[in-house]
JSON list of C-alpha atoms in Angstrom, two decimals:
[
{"chain": "A", "resi": 22, "resn": "MET", "atom": "CA", "xyz": [22.20, 15.43, -24.86]},
{"chain": "A", "resi": 23, "resn": "ASN", "atom": "CA", "xyz": [23.80, 15.44, -21.32]},
{"chain": "A", "resi": 24, "resn": "VAL", "atom": "CA", "xyz": [25.85, 11.81, -20.21]},
{"chain": "A", "resi": 25, "resn": "CYS", "atom": "CA", "xyz": [22.56, 10.86, -18.48]},
{"chain": "A", "resi": 26, "resn": "SER", "atom": "CA", "xyz": [20.07, 12.39, -20.45]},
{"chain": "A", "resi": 27, "resn": "GLN", "atom": "CA", "xyz": [22.47, 9.45, -23.53]},
{"chain": "A", "resi": 28, "resn": "ASN", "atom": "CA", "xyz": [22.25, 6.99, -20.17]},
{"chain": "A", "resi": 29, "resn": "LEU", "atom": "CA", "xyz": [18.72, 6.92, -19.64]},
{"chain": "A", "resi": 30, "resn": "GLN", "atom": "CA", "xyz": [18.70, 6.48, -23.56]},
{"chain": "A", "resi": 31, "resn": "SER", "atom": "CA", "xyz": [20.55, 3.43, -23.34]},
{"chain": "A", "resi": 32, "resn": "ALA", "atom": "CA", "xyz": [19.44, 1.72, -20.62]},
{"chain": "A", "resi": 33, "resn": "ILE", "atom": "CA", "xyz": [16.05, 2.12, -21.92]},
{"chain": "A", "resi": 34, "resn": "GLU", "atom": "CA", "xyz": [16.83, 0.99, -25.70]},
{"chain": "A", "resi": 35, "resn": "LYS", "atom": "CA", "xyz": [18.89, -1.96, -23.57]},
{"chain": "A", "resi": 36, "resn": "LEU", "atom": "CA", "xyz": [16.01, -3.07, -21.31]},
{"chain": "A", "resi": 37, "resn": "ARG", "atom": "CA", "xyz": [13.04, -2.78, -24.93]},
{"chain": "A", "resi": 38, "resn": "SER", "atom": "CA", "xyz": [15.87, -4.99, -26.81]},
{"chain": "A", "resi": 39, "resn": "ARG", "atom": "CA", "xyz": [15.77, -7.58, -23.57]},
{"chain": "A", "resi": 40, "resn": "LYS", "atom": "CA", "xyz": [11.45, -7.63, -23.09]},
{"chain": "A", "resi": 41, "resn": "GLN", "atom": "CA", "xyz": [12.66, -6.23, -19.98]},
{"chain": "A", "resi": 42, "resn": "THR", "atom": "CA", "xyz": [11.73, -3.68, -16.56]},
{"chain": "A", "resi": 43, "resn": "VAL", "atom": "CA", "xyz": [12.49, -1.99, -13.85]},
{"chain": "A", "resi": 44, "resn": "GLY", "atom": "CA", "xyz": [11.82, -0.18, -10.58]},
{"chain": "A", "resi": 45, "resn": "PHE", "atom": "CA", "xyz": [12.83, 1.65, -8.34]},
{"chain": "A", "resi": 46, "resn": "GLY", "atom": "CA", "xyz": [13.58, 2.41, -4.08]},
{"chain": "A", "resi": 47, "resn": "GLU", "atom": "CA", "xyz": [14.07, 5.56, -4.26]},
{"chain": "A", "resi": 48, "resn": "SER", "atom": "CA", "xyz": [15.28, 7.59, -0.12]},
{"chain": "A", "resi": 49, "resn": "CYS", "atom": "CA", "xyz": [17.20, 10.45, -0.07]},
{"chain": "A", "resi": 50, "resn": "THR", "atom": "CA", "xyz": [16.20, 11.42, -3.63]},
{"chain": "A", "resi": 51, "resn": "GLY", "atom": "CA", "xyz": [12.15, 11.83, -3.24]},
{"chain": "A", "resi": 52, "resn": "GLY", "atom": "CA", "xyz": [11.18, 10.30, -5.83]},
{"chain": "A", "resi": 53, "resn": "LEU", "atom": "CA", "xyz": [13.12, 12.62, -8.67]},
{"chain": "A", "resi": 54, "resn": "LEU", "atom": "CA", "xyz": [14.98, 9.76, -10.31]},
{"chain": "A", "resi": 55, "resn": "ALA", "atom": "CA", "xyz": [11.18, 8.41, -11.23]},
{"chain": "A", "resi": 56, "resn": "ALA", "atom": "CA", "xyz": [10.38, 11.32, -12.48]},
{"chain": "A", "resi": 57, "resn": "THR", "atom": "CA", "xyz": [13.15, 11.44, -14.52]},
{"chain": "A", "resi": 58, "resn": "LEU", "atom": "CA", "xyz": [12.49, 8.74, -15.76]},
{"chain": "A", "resi": 59, "resn": "ALA", "atom": "CA", "xyz": [8.66, 9.24, -16.51]},
{"chain": "A", "resi": 60, "resn": "ALA", "atom": "CA", "xyz": [9.85, 12.83, -18.09]},
{"chain": "A", "resi": 61, "resn": "LEU", "atom": "CA", "xyz": [10.17, 10.91, -21.32]},
{"chain": "A", "resi": 62, "resn": "PRO", "atom": "CA", "xyz": [7.39, 9.85, -23.23]},
{"chain": "A", "resi": 63, "resn": "GLY", "atom": "CA", "xyz": [6.72, 6.38, -23.65]},
{"chain": "A", "resi": 64, "resn": "VAL", "atom": "CA", "xyz": [8.75, 4.55, -20.94]},
{"chain": "A", "resi": 65, "resn": "SER", "atom": "CA", "xyz": [5.87, 3.00, -19.60]},
{"chain": "A", "resi": 66, "resn": "ASP", "atom": "CA", "xyz": [6.24, -0.13, -21.48]},
{"chain": "A", "resi": 67, "resn": "ILE", "atom": "CA", "xyz": [9.28, -1.00, -19.13]},
{"chain": "A", "resi": 68, "resn": "PHE", "atom": "CA", "xyz": [8.83, 1.34, -15.80]},
{"chain": "A", "resi": 69, "resn": "LEU", "atom": "CA", "xyz": [6.83, -0.55, -13.26]},
{"chain": "A", "resi": 70, "resn": "GLY", "atom": "CA", "xyz": [7.21, 1.72, -11.28]},
{"chain": "A", "resi": 71, "resn": "SER", "atom": "CA", "xyz": [8.25, 2.89, -7.34]},
{"chain": "A", "resi": 72, "resn": "VAL", "atom": "CA", "xyz": [9.05, 2.97, -3.92]},
{"chain": "A", "resi": 73, "resn": "VAL", "atom": "CA", "xyz": [9.27, 6.14, -2.26]},
{"chain": "A", "resi": 74, "resn": "SER", "atom": "CA", "xyz": [10.31, 5.26, 1.27]},
{"chain": "A", "resi": 75, "resn": "TYR", "atom": "CA", "xyz": [11.18, 7.62, 2.89]},
{"chain": "A", "resi": 76, "resn": "SER", "atom": "CA", "xyz": [10.98, 7.34, 6.55]},
{"chain": "A", "resi": 77, "resn": "ASN", "atom": "CA", "xyz": [12.58, 3.90, 7.89]},
{"chain": "A", "resi": 78, "resn": "GLN", "atom": "CA", "xyz": [8.90, 2.41, 9.15]},
{"chain": "A", "resi": 79, "resn": "ALA", "atom": "CA", "xyz": [8.16, 2.85, 5.07]},
{"chain": "A", "resi": 80, "resn": "LYS", "atom": "CA", "xyz": [11.19, 1.26, 4.12]},
{"chain": "A", "resi": 81, "resn": "VAL", "atom": "CA", "xyz": [10.26, -1.82, 6.71]},
{"chain": "A", "resi": 82, "resn": "ASP", "atom": "CA", "xyz": [7.05, -1.56, 5.54]},
{"chain": "A", "resi": 83, "resn": "LEU", "atom": "CA", "xyz": [7.10, -1.29, 2.06]},
{"chain": "A", "resi": 84, "resn": "LEU", "atom": "CA", "xyz": [10.44, -2.87, 0.76]},
{"chain": "A", "resi": 85, "resn": "GLY", "atom": "CA", "xyz": [10.10, -5.69, 3.74]},
{"chain": "A", "resi": 86, "resn": "VAL", "atom": "CA", "xyz": [13.92, -3.57, 5.19]},
{"chain": "A", "resi": 87, "resn": "SER", "atom": "CA", "xyz": [14.83, -5.26, 8.30]},
{"chain": "A", "resi": 88, "resn": "TRP", "atom": "CA", "xyz": [14.62, -3.31, 11.79]},
{"chain": "A", "resi": 89, "resn": "SER", "atom": "CA", "xyz": [18.01, -4.97, 13.21]},
{"chain": "A", "resi": 90, "resn": "VAL", "atom": "CA", "xyz": [19.64, -3.82, 9.72]},
{"chain": "A", "resi": 91, "resn": "LEU", "atom": "CA", "xyz": [18.35, -0.13, 10.07]},
{"chain": "A", "resi": 92, "resn": "LYS", "atom": "CA", "xyz": [19.12, -0.50, 14.51]},
{"chain": "A", "resi": 93, "resn": "VAL", "atom": "CA", "xyz": [22.84, -1.30, 13.83]},
{"chain": "A", "resi": 94, "resn": "GLU", "atom": "CA", "xyz": [23.52, -0.58, 10.31]},
{"chain": "A", "resi": 95, "resn": "GLY", "atom": "CA", "xyz": [21.17, 2.60, 9.57]},
{"chain": "A", "resi": 96, "resn": "ALA", "atom": "CA", "xyz": [19.55, 3.23, 7.08]},
{"chain": "A", "resi": 97, "resn": "VAL", "atom": "CA", "xyz": [22.23, 4.52, 4.83]},
{"chain": "A", "resi": 98, "resn": "SER", "atom": "CA", "xyz": [24.06, 1.11, 4.66]},
{"chain": "A", "resi": 99, "resn": "GLY", "atom": "CA", "xyz": [24.89, -1.25, 1.33]},
{"chain": "A", "resi": 100, "resn": "THR", "atom": "CA", "xyz": [23.06, -3.29, 3.31]},
{"chain": "A", "resi": 101, "resn": "VAL", "atom": "CA", "xyz": [20.03, -0.81, 2.83]},
{"chain": "A", "resi": 102, "resn": "ALA", "atom": "CA", "xyz": [20.18, -0.67, -0.07]},
{"chain": "A", "resi": 103, "resn": "ARG", "atom": "CA", "xyz": [20.21, -4.29, -1.19]},
{"chain": "A", "resi": 104, "resn": "GLN", "atom": "CA", "xyz": [17.27, -5.25, 1.10]},
{"chain": "A", "resi": 105, "resn": "MET", "atom": "CA", "xyz": [15.00, -2.31, -0.27]},
{"chain": "A", "resi": 106, "resn": "ALA", "atom": "CA", "xyz": [16.34, -3.44, -4.04]},
{"chain": "A", "resi": 107, "resn": "GLN", "atom": "CA", "xyz": [15.59, -7.28, -3.16]},
{"chain": "A", "resi": 108, "resn": "GLY", "atom": "CA", "xyz": [11.55, -5.67, -2.12]},
{"chain": "A", "resi": 109, "resn": "VAL", "atom": "CA", "xyz": [10.65, -3.36, -5.30]},
{"chain": "A", "resi": 110, "resn": "ARG", "atom": "CA", "xyz": [11.65, -6.31, -7.23]},
{"chain": "A", "resi": 111, "resn": "ASN", "atom": "CA", "xyz": [9.03, -8.48, -5.06]},
{"chain": "A", "resi": 112, "resn": "GLN", "atom": "CA", "xyz": [6.50, -5.90, -4.74]},
{"chain": "A", "resi": 113, "resn": "LEU", "atom": "CA", "xyz": [6.78, -4.63, -8.59]},
{"chain": "A", "resi": 114, "resn": "LYS", "atom": "CA", "xyz": [7.54, -8.03, -10.41]},
{"chain": "A", "resi": 115, "resn": "CYS", "atom": "CA", "xyz": [10.32, -5.96, -11.98]},
{"chain": "A", "resi": 116, "resn": "HIS", "atom": "CA", "xyz": [13.05, -7.95, -13.75]},
{"chain": "A", "resi": 117, "resn": "TRP", "atom": "CA", "xyz": [15.95, -4.78, -12.02]},
{"chain": "A", "resi": 118, "resn": "SER", "atom": "CA", "xyz": [15.76, -2.14, -9.32]},
{"chain": "A", "resi": 119, "resn": "VAL", "atom": "CA", "xyz": [17.95, 0.04, -8.59]},
{"chain": "A", "resi": 120, "resn": "THR", "atom": "CA", "xyz": [18.45, 1.88, -5.55]},
{"chain": "A", "resi": 121, "resn": "ILE", "atom": "CA", "xyz": [18.89, 4.97, -3.49]},
{"chain": "A", "resi": 122, "resn": "THR", "atom": "CA", "xyz": [20.06, 5.92, -0.14]},
{"chain": "A", "resi": 123, "resn": "GLY", "atom": "CA", "xyz": [21.44, 8.38, 1.16]},
{"chain": "A", "resi": 124, "resn": "ILE", "atom": "CA", "xyz": [22.30, 11.83, 3.61]},
{"chain": "A", "resi": 125, "resn": "ALA", "atom": "CA", "xyz": [21.52, 14.89, 1.13]},
{"chain": "A", "resi": 126, "resn": "GLY", "atom": "CA", "xyz": [21.50, 16.89, 3.70]},
{"chain": "A", "resi": 127, "resn": "PRO", "atom": "CA", "xyz": [22.18, 20.04, 4.67]},
{"chain": "A", "resi": 128, "resn": "THR", "atom": "CA", "xyz": [22.14, 18.58, 8.34]},
{"chain": "A", "resi": 129, "resn": "GLY", "atom": "CA", "xyz": [22.29, 14.53, 9.39]},
{"chain": "A", "resi": 130, "resn": "GLY", "atom": "CA", "xyz": [25.69, 13.87, 8.15]},
{"chain": "A", "resi": 131, "resn": "THR", "atom": "CA", "xyz": [27.83, 12.23, 10.88]},
{"chain": "A", "resi": 132, "resn": "GLU", "atom": "CA", "xyz": [31.86, 12.15, 11.28]},
{"chain": "A", "resi": 133, "resn": "PHE", "atom": "CA", "xyz": [31.77, 9.03, 9.84]},
{"chain": "A", "resi": 134, "resn": "LYS", "atom": "CA", "xyz": [28.29, 9.26, 6.49]},
{"chain": "A", "resi": 135, "resn": "PRO", "atom": "CA", "xyz": [28.79, 12.67, 6.25]},
{"chain": "A", "resi": 136, "resn": "VAL", "atom": "CA", "xyz": [26.25, 14.84, 4.54]},
{"chain": "A", "resi": 137, "resn": "GLY", "atom": "CA", "xyz": [26.49, 13.69, -0.13]},
{"chain": "A", "resi": 138, "resn": "THR", "atom": "CA", "xyz": [27.22, 9.66, 2.01]},
{"chain": "A", "resi": 139, "resn": "VAL", "atom": "CA", "xyz": [24.61, 7.97, -1.07]},
{"chain": "A", "resi": 140, "resn": "TRP", "atom": "CA", "xyz": [23.83, 4.09, -1.26]},
{"chain": "A", "resi": 141, "resn": "PHE", "atom": "CA", "xyz": [22.88, 2.01, -4.44]},
{"chain": "A", "resi": 142, "resn": "ALA", "atom": "CA", "xyz": [21.78, -0.95, -5.75]},
{"chain": "A", "resi": 143, "resn": "VAL", "atom": "CA", "xyz": [20.89, -2.76, -8.68]},
{"chain": "A", "resi": 144, "resn": "ILE", "atom": "CA", "xyz": [19.06, -6.48, -8.69]},
{"chain": "A", "resi": 145, "resn": "GLY", "atom": "CA", "xyz": [19.36, -7.74, -11.66]},
{"chain": "A", "resi": 146, "resn": "PRO", "atom": "CA", "xyz": [18.76, -11.17, -13.77]},
{"chain": "A", "resi": 147, "resn": "GLY", "atom": "CA", "xyz": [21.60, -13.44, -11.80]},
{"chain": "A", "resi": 148, "resn": "PHE", "atom": "CA", "xyz": [22.92, -9.66, -10.96]},
{"chain": "A", "resi": 149, "resn": "ASP", "atom": "CA", "xyz": [23.24, -7.78, -7.40]},
{"chain": "A", "resi": 150, "resn": "THR", "atom": "CA", "xyz": [26.14, -4.76, -6.37]},
{"chain": "A", "resi": 151, "resn": "THR", "atom": "CA", "xyz": [26.21, -2.41, -4.05]},
{"chain": "A", "resi": 152, "resn": "GLU", "atom": "CA", "xyz": [28.22, 0.54, -3.84]},
{"chain": "A", "resi": 153, "resn": "ARG", "atom": "CA", "xyz": [28.93, 3.96, -1.45]},
{"chain": "A", "resi": 154, "resn": "LYS", "atom": "CA", "xyz": [29.23, 7.48, -3.24]},
{"chain": "A", "resi": 155, "resn": "LEU", "atom": "CA", "xyz": [29.79, 10.23, -1.90]},
{"chain": "A", "resi": 156, "resn": "PHE", "atom": "CA", "xyz": [28.97, 13.57, -3.68]},
{"chain": "A", "resi": 157, "resn": "SER", "atom": "CA", "xyz": [29.48, 17.29, -2.54]},
{"chain": "A", "resi": 158, "resn": "GLY", "atom": "CA", "xyz": [27.29, 20.51, -3.75]},
{"chain": "A", "resi": 159, "resn": "SER", "atom": "CA", "xyz": [23.58, 21.55, -1.86]},
{"chain": "A", "resi": 160, "resn": "ARG", "atom": "CA", "xyz": [20.92, 18.89, -0.97]},
{"chain": "A", "resi": 161, "resn": "THR", "atom": "CA", "xyz": [19.72, 19.65, -5.30]},
{"chain": "A", "resi": 162, "resn": "GLU", "atom": "CA", "xyz": [23.09, 18.83, -5.87]},
{"chain": "A", "resi": 163, "resn": "ILE", "atom": "CA", "xyz": [23.42, 15.66, -4.54]},
{"chain": "A", "resi": 164, "resn": "GLN", "atom": "CA", "xyz": [19.95, 14.64, -5.02]},
{"chain": "A", "resi": 165, "resn": "LYS", "atom": "CA", "xyz": [21.22, 15.12, -9.48]},
{"chain": "A", "resi": 166, "resn": "GLN", "atom": "CA", "xyz": [24.05, 13.93, -8.93]},
{"chain": "A", "resi": 167, "resn": "ALA", "atom": "CA", "xyz": [22.42, 10.74, -6.91]},
{"chain": "A", "resi": 168, "resn": "VAL", "atom": "CA", "xyz": [20.16, 10.34, -9.37]},
{"chain": "A", "resi": 169, "resn": "ASP", "atom": "CA", "xyz": [22.92, 10.22, -12.28]},
{"chain": "A", "resi": 170, "resn": "PHE", "atom": "CA", "xyz": [24.52, 7.86, -10.80]},
{"chain": "A", "resi": 171, "resn": "ALA", "atom": "CA", "xyz": [22.09, 5.57, -10.43]},
{"chain": "A", "resi": 172, "resn": "ILE", "atom": "CA", "xyz": [20.86, 5.33, -14.11]},
{"chain": "A", "resi": 173, "resn": "GLU", "atom": "CA", "xyz": [24.93, 4.98, -14.87]},
{"chain": "A", "resi": 174, "resn": "LEU", "atom": "CA", "xyz": [24.61, 2.19, -12.44]},
{"chain": "A", "resi": 175, "resn": "LEU", "atom": "CA", "xyz": [22.02, 0.66, -13.88]},
{"chain": "A", "resi": 176, "resn": "LEU", "atom": "CA", "xyz": [23.26, 0.93, -17.73]},
{"chain": "A", "resi": 177, "resn": "LYS", "atom": "CA", "xyz": [26.96, -0.95, -16.64]},
{"chain": "A", "resi": 178, "resn": "SER", "atom": "CA", "xyz": [24.91, -3.84, -14.55]},
{"chain": "A", "resi": 179, "resn": "MET", "atom": "CA", "xyz": [23.06, -4.39, -17.79]},
{"chain": "A", "resi": 180, "resn": "GLY", "atom": "CA", "xyz": [26.89, -5.30, -19.55]}
]
């Protein structure tokens, strides 16, 4: 079992032992985080769903992200990741929310936000954090690294 699989199993066990649930909001990973969890049998007791909000319009309409924040900071920012996480909790009524927004490439990067820039947010009972990572590799590799880190961040956030 690799580290990601171990982290995922540990996160599931913690959620179950606490009788808590999780939901996701994904942009650059396009549902890969949800698919990773949903591939495991029996997770319906802890996994409520995921919102894939790839476009800015979907972020606004489905998760309540502010247009003004999108215009000022861009979709790849800590503020947007946090607003997505708040929206996931509001929409899915879950205890924990994990969100991912970034630039998986191969195009779309800038000097200040190069390809591989990904922002994460985790919100849970009495907990709220954002974190920025810079990954490298192909689009698929960046997406996989983002999913692995999101699972790691959820586990770390639950204590």
